[in-house]
JSON list of C-alpha atoms and ligand atoms in Angstrom, two decimals:
[
{"chain": "R", "resi": 6, "resn": "UNK", "atom": "CA", "xyz": [0.00, 0.00, 0.00]},
{"chain": "R", "resi": 7, "resn": "UNK", "atom": "CA", "xyz": [1.48, 3.32, -1.10]},
{"chain": "R", "resi": 8, "resn": "UNK", "atom": "CA", "xyz": [1.01, 6.33, 1.22]},
{"chain": "R", "resi": 9, "resn": "UNK", "atom": "CA", "xyz": [1.01, 9.87, -0.17]},
{"chain": "R", "resi": 10, "resn": "UNK", "atom": "CA", "xyz": [2.15, 12.81, 1.93]},
{"chain": "R", "resi": 11, "resn": "UNK", "atom": "CA", "xyz": [1.83, 16.27, 0.33]},
{"chain": "R", "resi": 12, "resn": "UNK", "atom": "CA", "xyz": [4.55, 18.66, 1.45]},
{"chain": "R", "resi": 13, "resn": "UNK", "atom": "CA", "xyz": [3.10, 21.97, 2.58]},
{"chain": "R", "resi": 14, "resn": "UNK", "atom": "CA", "xyz": [6.35, 23.62, 1.52]},
{"chain": "R", "resi": 15, "resn": "UNK", "atom": "CA", "xyz": [4.72, 23.92, -1.92]},
{"chain": "R", "resi": 16, "resn": "UNK", "atom": "CA", "xyz": [1.29, 24.94, -0.61]},
{"chain": "R", "resi": 17, "resn": "UNK", "atom": "CA", "xyz": [-0.27, 28.41, -0.79]},
{"chain": "R", "resi": 18, "resn": "UNK", "atom": "CA", "xyz": [0.87, 29.89, 2.53]},
{"chain": "R", "resi": 19, "resn": "UNK", "atom": "CA", "xyz": [-1.98, 32.40, 2.46]},
{"chain": "R", "resi": 20, "resn": "UNK", "atom": "CA", "xyz": [-4.43, 29.53, 2.93]},
{"chain": "R", "resi": 21, "resn": "UNK", "atom": "CA", "xyz": [-2.46, 26.74, 4.55]},
{"chain": "R", "resi": 22, "resn": "UNK", "atom": "CA", "xyz": [-5.43, 25.37, 6.46]},
{"chain": "R", "resi": 23, "resn": "UNK", "atom": "CA", "xyz": [-7.54, 25.03, 3.35]},
{"chain": "R", "resi": 24, "resn": "UNK", "atom": "CA", "xyz": [-4.68, 23.34, 1.51]},
{"chain": "R", "resi": 25, "resn": "UNK", "atom": "CA", "xyz": [-4.28, 20.85, 4.32]},
{"chain": "R", "resi": 26, "resn": "UNK", "atom": "CA", "xyz": [-8.01, 20.10, 4.25]},
{"chain": "R", "resi": 27, "resn": "UNK", "atom": "CA", "xyz": [-7.94, 19.76, 0.45]},
{"chain": "R", "resi": 28, "resn": "UNK", "atom": "CA", "xyz": [-5.19, 17.17, 0.80]},
{"chain": "R", "resi": 29, "resn": "UNK", "atom": "CA", "xyz": [-7.20, 15.25, 3.38]},
{"chain": "R", "resi": 30, "resn": "UNK", "atom": "CA", "xyz": [-10.31, 15.37, 1.20]},
{"chain": "R", "resi": 31, "resn": "UNK", "atom": "CA", "xyz": [-8.20, 14.02, -1.67]},
{"chain": "R", "resi": 32, "resn": "UNK", "atom": "CA", "xyz": [-7.53, 10.89, 0.37]},
{"chain": "R", "resi": 33, "resn": "UNK", "atom": "CA", "xyz": [-3.86, 11.29, 1.29]},
{"chain": "R", "resi": 34, "resn": "UNK", "atom": "CA", "xyz": [-2.41, 9.48, 4.32]},
{"chain": "R", "resi": 35, "resn": "UNK", "atom": "CA", "xyz": [-0.28, 12.25, 5.81]},
{"chain": "R", "resi": 36, "resn": "UNK", "atom": "CA", "xyz": [1.03, 15.79, 5.57]},
{"chain": "R", "resi": 37, "resn": "UNK", "atom": "CA", "xyz": [4.74, 16.59, 5.40]},
{"chain": "R", "resi": 38, "resn": "UNK", "atom": "CA", "xyz": [5.77, 19.70, 7.28]},
{"chain": "R", "resi": 39, "resn": "UNK", "atom": "CA", "xyz": [9.24, 20.79, 6.17]},
{"chain": "R", "resi": 40, "resn": "UNK", "atom": "CA", "xyz": [11.05, 22.56, 9.00]},
{"chain": "R", "resi": 41, "resn": "UNK", "atom": "CA", "xyz": [14.22, 24.37, 7.93]},
{"chain": "R", "resi": 42, "resn": "UNK", "atom": "CA", "xyz": [16.65, 26.44, 10.05]},
{"chain": "R", "resi": 43, "resn": "UNK", "atom": "CA", "xyz": [18.86, 28.19, 7.47]},
{"chain": "R", "resi": 44, "resn": "UNK", "atom": "CA", "xyz": [21.90, 26.25, 8.80]},
{"chain": "R", "resi": 45, "resn": "UNK", "atom": "CA", "xyz": [21.38, 22.55, 8.00]},
{"chain": "R", "resi": 46, "resn": "UNK", "atom": "CA", "xyz": [19.79, 23.76, 4.75]},
{"chain": "R", "resi": 47, "resn": "UNK", "atom": "CA", "xyz": [19.99, 27.22, 3.10]},
{"chain": "R", "resi": 48, "resn": "UNK", "atom": "CA", "xyz": [16.34, 28.03, 3.71]},
{"chain": "R", "resi": 49, "resn": "UNK", "atom": "CA", "xyz": [14.11, 28.93, 6.67]},
{"chain": "R", "resi": 50, "resn": "UNK", "atom": "CA", "xyz": [10.48, 27.80, 6.96]},
{"chain": "R", "resi": 51, "resn": "UNK", "atom": "CA", "xyz": [8.18, 26.86, 9.84]},
{"chain": "R", "resi": 52, "resn": "UNK", "atom": "CA", "xyz": [8.26, 26.25, 13.60]},
{"chain": "R", "resi": 53, "resn": "UNK", "atom": "CA", "xyz": [6.03, 24.35, 16.05]},
{"chain": "R", "resi": 54, "resn": "UNK", "atom": "CA", "xyz": [3.33, 27.03, 15.69]},
{"chain": "R", "resi": 55, "resn": "UNK", "atom": "CA", "xyz": [2.41, 25.84, 12.20]},
{"chain": "R", "resi": 56, "resn": "UNK", "atom": "CA", "xyz": [2.04, 22.26, 13.47]},
{"chain": "R", "resi": 57, "resn": "UNK", "atom": "CA", "xyz": [-0.13, 23.53, 16.33]},
{"chain": "R", "resi": 58, "resn": "UNK", "atom": "CA", "xyz": [-2.31, 25.50, 13.88]},
{"chain": "R", "resi": 59, "resn": "UNK", "atom": "CA", "xyz": [-2.78, 22.56, 11.50]},
{"chain": "R", "resi": 60, "resn": "UNK", "atom": "CA", "xyz": [-3.32, 19.86, 14.15]},
{"chain": "R", "resi": 61, "resn": "UNK", "atom": "CA", "xyz": [-7.02, 20.56, 14.83]},
{"chain": "R", "resi": 62, "resn": "UNK", "atom": "CA", "xyz": [-7.85, 20.96, 11.13]},
{"chain": "R", "resi": 63, "resn": "UNK", "atom": "CA", "xyz": [-7.00, 17.49, 9.83]},
{"chain": "R", "resi": 64, "resn": "UNK", "atom": "CA", "xyz": [-6.86, 13.93, 11.11]},
{"chain": "R", "resi": 65, "resn": "UNK", "atom": "CA", "xyz": [-3.86, 13.17, 8.87]},
{"chain": "R", "resi": 66, "resn": "UNK", "atom": "CA", "xyz": [-0.50, 11.93, 10.12]},
{"chain": "R", "resi": 67, "resn": "UNK", "atom": "CA", "xyz": [1.52, 15.10, 10.67]},
{"chain": "R", "resi": 68, "resn": "UNK", "atom": "CA", "xyz": [5.01, 14.11, 9.53]},
{"chain": "R", "resi": 69, "resn": "UNK", "atom": "CA", "xyz": [7.45, 16.80, 10.68]},
{"chain": "R", "resi": 70, "resn": "UNK", "atom": "CA", "xyz": [10.67, 16.77, 8.67]},
{"chain": "R", "resi": 71, "resn": "UNK", "atom": "CA", "xyz": [13.34, 18.47, 10.78]},
{"chain": "R", "resi": 72, "resn": "UNK", "atom": "CA", "xyz": [15.94, 19.83, 8.38]},
{"chain": "R", "resi": 73, "resn": "UNK", "atom": "CA", "xyz": [17.74, 21.51, 11.27]},
{"chain": "R", "resi": 74, "resn": "UNK", "atom": "CA", "xyz": [20.99, 21.11, 13.18]},
{"chain": "R", "resi": 75, "resn": "UNK", "atom": "CA", "xyz": [20.78, 19.58, 16.68]},
{"chain": "R", "resi": 76, "resn": "UNK", "atom": "CA", "xyz": [17.11, 18.54, 16.24]},
{"chain": "R", "resi": 77, "resn": "UNK", "atom": "CA", "xyz": [17.13, 17.18, 19.82]},
{"chain": "R", "resi": 78, "resn": "UNK", "atom": "CA", "xyz": [16.59, 20.77, 20.98]},
{"chain": "R", "resi": 79, "resn": "UNK", "atom": "CA", "xyz": [13.08, 20.90, 19.48]},
{"chain": "R", "resi": 80, "resn": "UNK", "atom": "CA", "xyz": [11.68, 17.34, 19.68]},
{"chain": "R", "resi": 81, "resn": "UNK", "atom": "CA", "xyz": [9.43, 18.06, 22.65]},
{"chain": "R", "resi": 82, "resn": "UNK", "atom": "CA", "xyz": [8.14, 21.33, 21.15]},
{"chain": "R", "resi": 83, "resn": "UNK", "atom": "CA", "xyz": [7.02, 19.65, 17.92]},
{"chain": "R", "resi": 84, "resn": "UNK", "atom": "CA", "xyz": [5.61, 16.62, 19.72]},
{"chain": "R", "resi": 85, "resn": "UNK", "atom": "CA", "xyz": [3.64, 18.86, 22.05]},
{"chain": "R", "resi": 86, "resn": "UNK", "atom": "CA", "xyz": [2.40, 20.89, 19.06]},
{"chain": "R", "resi": 87, "resn": "UNK", "atom": "CA", "xyz": [0.83, 17.75, 17.60]},
{"chain": "R", "resi": 88, "resn": "UNK", "atom": "CA", "xyz": [3.38, 15.98, 15.40]},
{"chain": "R", "resi": 89, "resn": "UNK", "atom": "CA", "xyz": [2.71, 12.27, 14.88]},
{"chain": "R", "resi": 90, "resn": "UNK", "atom": "CA", "xyz": [6.15, 11.54, 13.45]},
{"chain": "R", "resi": 91, "resn": "UNK", "atom": "CA", "xyz": [9.46, 13.37, 13.75]},
{"chain": "R", "resi": 92, "resn": "UNK", "atom": "CA", "xyz": [11.99, 12.95, 10.95]},
{"chain": "R", "resi": 93, "resn": "UNK", "atom": "CA", "xyz": [15.58, 13.74, 11.92]},
{"chain": "R", "resi": 94, "resn": "UNK", "atom": "CA", "xyz": [18.54, 13.77, 9.55]},
{"chain": "R", "resi": 95, "resn": "UNK", "atom": "CA", "xyz": [21.29, 11.29, 10.30]},
{"chain": "R", "resi": 96, "resn": "UNK", "atom": "CA", "xyz": [23.73, 13.97, 9.15]},
{"chain": "R", "resi": 97, "resn": "UNK", "atom": "CA", "xyz": [22.43, 16.39, 11.82]},
{"chain": "R", "resi": 98, "resn": "UNK", "atom": "CA", "xyz": [22.67, 14.03, 14.81]},
{"chain": "R", "resi": 99, "resn": "UNK", "atom": "CA", "xyz": [25.90, 13.56, 16.78]},
{"chain": "R", "resi": 100, "resn": "UNK", "atom": "CA", "xyz": [24.12, 10.83, 18.81]},
{"chain": "R", "resi": 101, "resn": "UNK", "atom": "CA", "xyz": [21.46, 9.42, 16.49]},
{"chain": "R", "resi": 102, "resn": "UNK", "atom": "CA", "xyz": [20.62, 6.43, 18.70]},
{"chain": "R", "resi": 103, "resn": "UNK", "atom": "CA", "xyz": [19.91, 8.71, 21.66]},
{"chain": "R", "resi": 104, "resn": "UNK", "atom": "CA", "xyz": [17.85, 11.14, 19.55]},
{"chain": "R", "resi": 105, "resn": "UNK", "atom": "CA", "xyz": [15.63, 8.30, 18.34]},
{"chain": "R", "resi": 106, "resn": "UNK", "atom": "CA", "xyz": [15.23, 7.05, 21.92]},
{"chain": "R", "resi": 107, "resn": "UNK", "atom": "CA", "xyz": [14.18, 10.58, 22.92]},
{"chain": "R", "resi": 108, "resn": "UNK", "atom": "CA", "xyz": [11.55, 10.73, 20.16]},
{"chain": "R", "resi": 109, "resn": "UNK", "atom": "CA", "xyz": [10.04, 7.44, 21.31]},
{"chain": "R", "resi": 110, "resn": "UNK", "atom": "CA", "xyz": [10.02, 8.68, 24.91]},
{"chain": "R", "resi": 111, "resn": "UNK", "atom": "CA", "xyz": [7.79, 11.52, 23.66]},
{"chain": "R", "resi": 112, "resn": "UNK", "atom": "CA", "xyz": [5.29, 8.98, 22.35]},
{"chain": "R", "resi": 113, "resn": "UNK", "atom": "CA", "xyz": [5.63, 9.79, 18.65]},
{"chain": "R", "resi": 114, "resn": "UNK", "atom": "CA", "xyz": [7.07, 7.89, 15.69]},
{"chain": "R", "resi": 115, "resn": "UNK", "atom": "CA", "xyz": [10.75, 8.30, 14.81]},
{"chain": "R", "resi": 116, "resn": "UNK", "atom": "CA", "xyz": [12.03, 8.52, 11.25]},
{"chain": "R", "resi": 117, "resn": "UNK", "atom": "CA", "xyz": [15.57, 9.00, 9.97]},
{"chain": "R", "resi": 118, "resn": "UNK", "atom": "CA", "xyz": [16.31, 10.92, 6.79]},
{"chain": "R", "resi": 119, "resn": "UNK", "atom": "CA", "xyz": [19.45, 10.46, 4.68]},
{"chain": "R", "resi": 120, "resn": "UNK", "atom": "CA", "xyz": [20.67, 12.89, 2.03]},
{"chain": "R", "resi": 121, "resn": "UNK", "atom": "CA", "xyz": [21.69, 11.84, -1.48]},
{"chain": "R", "resi": 122, "resn": "UNK", "atom": "CA", "xyz": [25.35, 11.67, -0.40]},
{"chain": "R", "resi": 123, "resn": "UNK", "atom": "CA", "xyz": [24.70, 9.41, 2.59]},
{"chain": "R", "resi": 124, "resn": "UNK", "atom": "CA", "xyz": [24.80, 5.60, 2.51]},
{"chain": "R", "resi": 125, "resn": "UNK", "atom": "CA", "xyz": [21.98, 3.61, 4.15]},
{"chain": "R", "resi": 126, "resn": "UNK", "atom": "CA", "xyz": [24.70, 1.66, 5.98]},
{"chain": "R", "resi": 127, "resn": "UNK", "atom": "CA", "xyz": [24.82, 4.46, 8.58]},
{"chain": "R", "resi": 128, "resn": "UNK", "atom": "CA", "xyz": [21.40, 3.26, 9.74]},
{"chain": "R", "resi": 129, "resn": "UNK", "atom": "CA", "xyz": [22.30, -0.37, 10.44]},
{"chain": "R", "resi": 130, "resn": "UNK", "atom": "CA", "xyz": [22.74, 0.17, 14.19]},
{"chain": "R", "resi": 131, "resn": "UNK", "atom": "CA", "xyz": [19.44, 2.02, 14.71]},
{"chain": "R", "resi": 132, "resn": "UNK", "atom": "CA", "xyz": [16.94, -0.02, 12.70]},
{"chain": "R", "resi": 133, "resn": "UNK", "atom": "CA", "xyz": [15.22, -1.26, 15.85]},
{"chain": "R", "resi": 134, "resn": "UNK", "atom": "CA", "xyz": [14.50, 2.39, 16.79]},
{"chain": "R", "resi": 135, "resn": "UNK", "atom": "CA", "xyz": [13.37, 3.51, 13.33]},
{"chain": "R", "resi": 136, "resn": "UNK", "atom": "CA", "xyz": [9.74, 3.61, 12.23]},
{"chain": "R", "resi": 137, "resn": "UNK", "atom": "CA", "xyz": [10.35, 5.08, 8.74]},
{"chain": "R", "resi": 138, "resn": "UNK", "atom": "CA", "xyz": [13.49, 5.65, 6.66]},
{"chain": "R", "resi": 139, "resn": "UNK", "atom": "CA", "xyz": [13.23, 8.86, 4.65]},
{"chain": "R", "resi": 140, "resn": "UNK", "atom": "CA", "xyz": [15.40, 8.86, 1.51]},
{"chain": "R", "resi": 141, "resn": "UNK", "atom": "CA", "xyz": [16.00, 12.31, 0.02]},
{"chain": "R", "resi": 142, "resn": "UNK", "atom": "CA", "xyz": [15.84, 12.24, -3.75]},
{"chain": "R", "resi": 143, "resn": "UNK", "atom": "CA", "xyz": [17.00, 15.87, -3.91]},
{"chain": "R", "resi": 144, "resn": "UNK", "atom": "CA", "xyz": [19.45, 17.80, -1.73]},
{"chain": "R", "resi": 145, "resn": "UNK", "atom": "CA", "xyz": [17.25, 19.29, 1.00]},
{"chain": "R", "resi": 146, "resn": "UNK", "atom": "CA", "xyz": [16.29, 22.94, 1.25]},
{"chain": "R", "resi": 147, "resn": "UNK", "atom": "CA", "xyz": [13.87, 23.72, -1.54]},
{"chain": "R", "resi": 148, "resn": "UNK", "atom": "CA", "xyz": [10.88, 22.31, -3.36]},
{"chain": "R", "resi": 149, "resn": "UNK", "atom": "CA", "xyz": [10.66, 22.00, -7.12]},
{"chain": "R", "resi": 150, "resn": "UNK", "atom": "CA", "xyz": [14.13, 20.52, -7.61]},
{"chain": "R", "resi": 151, "resn": "UNK", "atom": "CA", "xyz": [15.10, 17.84, -10.11]},
{"chain": "R", "resi": 152, "resn": "UNK", "atom": "CA", "xyz": [14.86, 14.20, -9.01]},
{"chain": "R", "resi": 153, "resn": "UNK", "atom": "CA", "xyz": [18.27, 12.56, -8.52]},
{"chain": "R", "resi": 154, "resn": "UNK", "atom": "CA", "xyz": [18.00, 9.26, -10.39]},
{"chain": "R", "resi": 155, "resn": "UNK", "atom": "CA", "xyz": [20.97, 7.63, -8.68]},
{"chain": "R", "resi": 156, "resn": "UNK", "atom": "CA", "xyz": [18.82, 7.35, -5.54]},
{"chain": "R", "resi": 157, "resn": "UNK", "atom": "CA", "xyz": [16.64, 4.68, -7.14]},
{"chain": "R", "resi": 158, "resn": "UNK", "atom": "CA", "xyz": [19.43, 2.10, -6.80]},
{"chain": "R", "resi": 159, "resn": "UNK", "atom": "CA", "xyz": [20.03, 3.31, -3.22]},
{"chain": "R", "resi": 160, "resn": "UNK", "atom": "CA", "xyz": [16.36, 2.64, -2.41]},
{"chain": "R", "resi": 161, "resn": "UNK", "atom": "CA", "xyz": [16.60, -0.85, -3.94]},
{"chain": "R", "resi": 162, "resn": "UNK", "atom": "CA", "xyz": [19.74, -1.61, -1.94]},
{"chain": "R", "resi": 163, "resn": "UNK", "atom": "CA", "xyz": [18.15, -0.25, 1.23]},
{"chain": "R", "resi": 164, "resn": "UNK", "atom": "CA", "xyz": [15.09, -2.46, 0.77]},
{"chain": "R", "resi": 165, "resn": "UNK", "atom": "CA", "xyz": [17.40, -5.47, 0.36]},
{"chain": "R", "resi": 166, "resn": "UNK", "atom": "CA", "xyz": [19.35, -4.46, 3.48]},
{"chain": "R", "resi": 167, "resn": "UNK", "atom": "CA", "xyz": [16.12, -4.19, 5.48]},
{"chain": "R", "resi": 168, "resn": "UNK", "atom": "CA", "xyz": [14.90, -7.56, 4.20]},
{"chain": "R", "resi": 169, "resn": "UNK", "atom": "CA", "xyz": [18.22, -9.15, 5.20]},
{"chain": "R", "resi": 170, "resn": "UNK", "atom": "CA", "xyz": [17.75, -7.69, 8.70]},
{"chain": "R", "resi": 171, "resn": "UNK", "atom": "CA", "xyz": [14.16, -8.93, 8.78]},
{"chain": "R", "resi": 172, "resn": "UNK", "atom": "CA", "xyz": [12.99, -5.33, 9.16]},
{"chain": "R", "resi": 173, "resn": "UNK", "atom": "CA", "xyz": [9.75, -4.30, 7.49]},
{"chain": "R", "resi": 174, "resn": "UNK", "atom": "CA", "xyz": [10.48, -0.56, 7.86]},
{"chain": "R", "resi": 175, "resn": "UNK", "atom": "CA", "xyz": [8.68, 1.66, 5.31]},
{"chain": "R", "resi": 176, "resn": "UNK", "atom": "CA", "xyz": [10.85, 3.71, 2.97]},
{"chain": "R", "resi": 177, "resn": "UNK", "atom": "CA", "xyz": [9.70, 7.27, 2.27]},
{"chain": "R", "resi": 178, "resn": "UNK", "atom": "CA", "xyz": [11.07, 9.26, -0.65]},
{"chain": "R", "resi": 179, "resn": "UNK", "atom": "CA", "xyz": [11.17, 13.03, -0.83]},
{"chain": "R", "resi": 180, "resn": "UNK", "atom": "CA", "xyz": [12.08, 15.36, -3.65]},
{"chain": "R", "resi": 181, "resn": "UNK", "atom": "CA", "xyz": [11.00, 15.57, -7.29]},
{"chain": "R", "resi": 182, "resn": "UNK", "atom": "CA", "xyz": [8.30, 12.92, -6.81]},
{"chain": "R", "resi": 183, "resn": "UNK", "atom": "CA", "xyz": [5.67, 13.04, -9.54]},
{"chain": "R", "resi": 184, "resn": "UNK", "atom": "CA", "xyz": [3.81, 10.63, -11.83]},
{"chain": "R", "resi": 185, "resn": "UNK", "atom": "CA", "xyz": [7.02, 9.93, -13.76]},
{"chain": "R", "resi": 186, "resn": "UNK", "atom": "CA", "xyz": [9.42, 9.33, -10.87]},
{"chain": "R", "resi": 187, "resn": "UNK", "atom": "CA", "xyz": [6.95, 7.72, -8.45]},
{"chain": "R", "resi": 188, "resn": "UNK", "atom": "CA", "xyz": [6.80, 4.39, -10.36]},
{"chain": "R", "resi": 189, "resn": "UNK", "atom": "CA", "xyz": [10.62, 4.21, -10.34]},
{"chain": "R", "resi": 190, "resn": "UNK", "atom": "CA", "xyz": [10.88, 4.56, -6.56]},
{"chain": "R", "resi": 191, "resn": "UNK", "atom": "CA", "xyz": [7.85, 2.37, -5.89]},
{"chain": "R", "resi": 192, "resn": "UNK", "atom": "CA", "xyz": [9.33, -0.47, -7.95]},
{"chain": "R", "resi": 193, "resn": "UNK", "atom": "CA", "xyz": [12.56, -0.06, -5.96]},
{"chain": "R", "resi": 194, "resn": "UNK", "atom": "CA", "xyz": [10.72, -0.50, -2.68]},
{"chain": "R", "resi": 195, "resn": "UNK", "atom": "CA", "xyz": [9.49, 2.91, -1.53]},
{"chain": "R", "resi": 196, "resn": "UNK", "atom": "CA", "xyz": [5.99, 2.97, -0.02]},
{"chain": "R", "resi": 197, "resn": "UNK", "atom": "CA", "xyz": [5.65, 6.57, 1.19]},
{"chain": "R", "resi": 198, "resn": "UNK", "atom": "CA", "xyz": [5.68, 9.35, -1.42]},
{"chain": "R", "resi": 199, "resn": "UNK", "atom": "CA", "xyz": [6.37, 12.88, -0.22]},
{"chain": "R", "resi": 200, "resn": "UNK", "atom": "CA", "xyz": [5.38, 15.32, -2.93]},
{"chain": "R", "resi": 201, "resn": "UNK", "atom": "CA", "xyz": [5.11, 19.09, -2.93]},
{"chain": "R", "resi": 202, "resn": "UNK", "atom": "CA", "xyz": [5.22, 20.67, -6.38]},
{"chain": "R", "resi": 203, "resn": "UNK", "atom": "CA", "xyz": [3.42, 17.84, -8.16]},
{"chain": "R", "resi": 204, "resn": "UNK", "atom": "CA", "xyz": [0.47, 18.20, -5.79]},
{"chain": "R", "resi": 205, "resn": "UNK", "atom": "CA", "xyz": [0.31, 21.92, -4.99]},
{"chain": "R", "resi": 206, "resn": "UNK", "atom": "CA", "xyz": [2.13, 23.69, -7.82]},
{"chain": "R", "resi": 207, "resn": "UNK", "atom": "CA", "xyz": [0.22, 22.67, -10.89]},
{"chain": "R", "resi": 208, "resn": "UNK", "atom": "CA", "xyz": [-2.86, 23.96, -12.74]},
{"chain": "R", "resi": 209, "resn": "UNK", "atom": "CA", "xyz": [-4.93, 20.90, -11.80]},
{"chain": "R", "resi": 210, "resn": "UNK", "atom": "CA", "xyz": [-6.65, 20.62, -8.43]},
{"chain": "R", "resi": 211, "resn": "UNK", "atom": "CA", "xyz": [-5.06, 18.97, -5.40]},
{"chain": "R", "resi": 212, "resn": "UNK", "atom": "CA", "xyz": [-7.55, 16.12, -5.76]},
{"chain": "R", "resi": 213, "resn": "UNK", "atom": "CA", "xyz": [-6.68, 15.61, -9.43]},
{"chain": "R", "resi": 214, "resn": "UNK", "atom": "CA", "xyz": [-2.93, 15.70, -8.68]},
{"chain": "R", "resi": 215, "resn": "UNK", "atom": "CA", "xyz": [-3.23, 13.21, -5.82]},
{"chain": "R", "resi": 216, "resn": "UNK", "atom": "CA", "xyz": [-5.33, 10.90, -8.01]},
{"chain": "R", "resi": 217, "resn": "UNK", "atom": "CA", "xyz": [-2.77, 11.11, -10.84]},
{"chain": "R", "resi": 218, "resn": "UNK", "atom": "CA", "xyz": [0.11, 10.36, -8.48]},
{"chain": "R", "resi": 219, "resn": "UNK", "atom": "CA", "xyz": [-1.72, 7.40, -6.95]},
{"chain": "R", "resi": 220, "resn": "UNK", "atom": "CA", "xyz": [-2.69, 6.08, -10.39]},
{"chain": "R", "resi": 221, "resn": "UNK", "atom": "CA", "xyz": [0.94, 6.21, -11.47]},
{"chain": "R", "resi": 222, "resn": "UNK", "atom": "CA", "xyz": [1.89, 3.60, -8.85]},
{"chain": "R", "resi": 223, "resn": "UNK", "atom": "CA", "xyz": [-1.23, 1.45, -8.99]},
{"chain": "C", "resi": 21, "resn": "DX5", "atom": "C1", "xyz": [13.43, 19.54, 0.25]},
{"chain": "C", "resi": 21, "resn": "DX5", "atom": "C2", "xyz": [11.98, 19.35, 0.59]},
{"chain": "C", "resi": 21, "resn": "DX5", "atom": "C3", "xyz": [11.24, 18.96, -0.69]},
{"chain": "C", "resi": 21, "resn": "DX5", "atom": "C4", "xyz": [9.75, 18.90, -0.52]},
{"chain": "C", "resi": 21, "resn": "DX5", "atom": "C5", "xyz": [9.14, 18.25, -1.76]},
{"chain": "C", "resi": 21, "resn": "DX5", "atom": "O1", "xyz": [14.10, 20.01, 1.34]},
{"chain": "C", "resi": 21, "resn": "DX5", "atom": "O2", "xyz": [11.85, 18.33, 1.58]},
{"chain": "C", "resi": 21, "resn": "DX5", "atom": "O3", "xyz": [11.74, 17.70, -1.11]},
{"chain": "C", "resi": 21, "resn": "DX5", "atom": "O4", "xyz": [9.43, 18.22, 0.60]},
{"chain": "C", "resi": 21, "resn": "DX5", "atom": "O5", "xyz": [9.50, 19.04, -2.83]},
{"chain": "C", "resi": 21, "resn": "DX5", "atom": "P1", "xyz": [9.03, 18.73, -4.32]},
{"chain": "C", "resi": 21, "resn": "DX5", "atom": "O6", "xyz": [7.99, 17.64, -4.29]},
{"chain": "C", "resi": 21, "resn": "DX5", "atom": "O7", "xyz": [8.46, 20.04, -4.79]},
{"chain": "C", "resi": 21, "resn": "DX5", "atom": "O8", "xyz": [10.25, 18.30, -5.04]}
]
């Protein structure tokens, strides 16, 4: 079963609540909230306040992608604001195992993201603490970037690694996901599609874009 998570990074910020509701009405499984600090990535976006504002509007999984240095500083704030899952970057954690333990102690799901230059092997020692592995198919920081095709083989290798470990951990992909690239990553083993531009930045409606994305992997 493929899950679709629109990224609000590409949404119309003047009507974020409506865009979240439109995504829910379109039948998506979650909402990706891209948090950026201007240090881990060269862009600045949202804080816990946006999660708090969206929480009462939708019943979707709020998947908070922390593209920030030292994410351990803000885990409790985002959990308290209503996040269902916190995604930390392996590259941003000096003590990844401890950070994942801390997320679980807050009662929310823990996901680990890896950038295009990072091997999945860095995750081998934390699989038992990982609810979702988030593979970046662009370098993080901005929406609307070009999909990095080399990551398809990484996803395939990661799926094999997880199977060898007997771990049925979902693989999420994030960056340049549309009806053309989604089948490539789905065939390689990804089951969570994070998509911003292909859902919010096109002439068609959110519902039509979600339906097209889902049809591309069905
Ligand atoms: C990058 C962001 C984007 C966003 C999706 O830091 O994480 O990948 O979620 O962007 P699109 O779908 O527009 O490539």
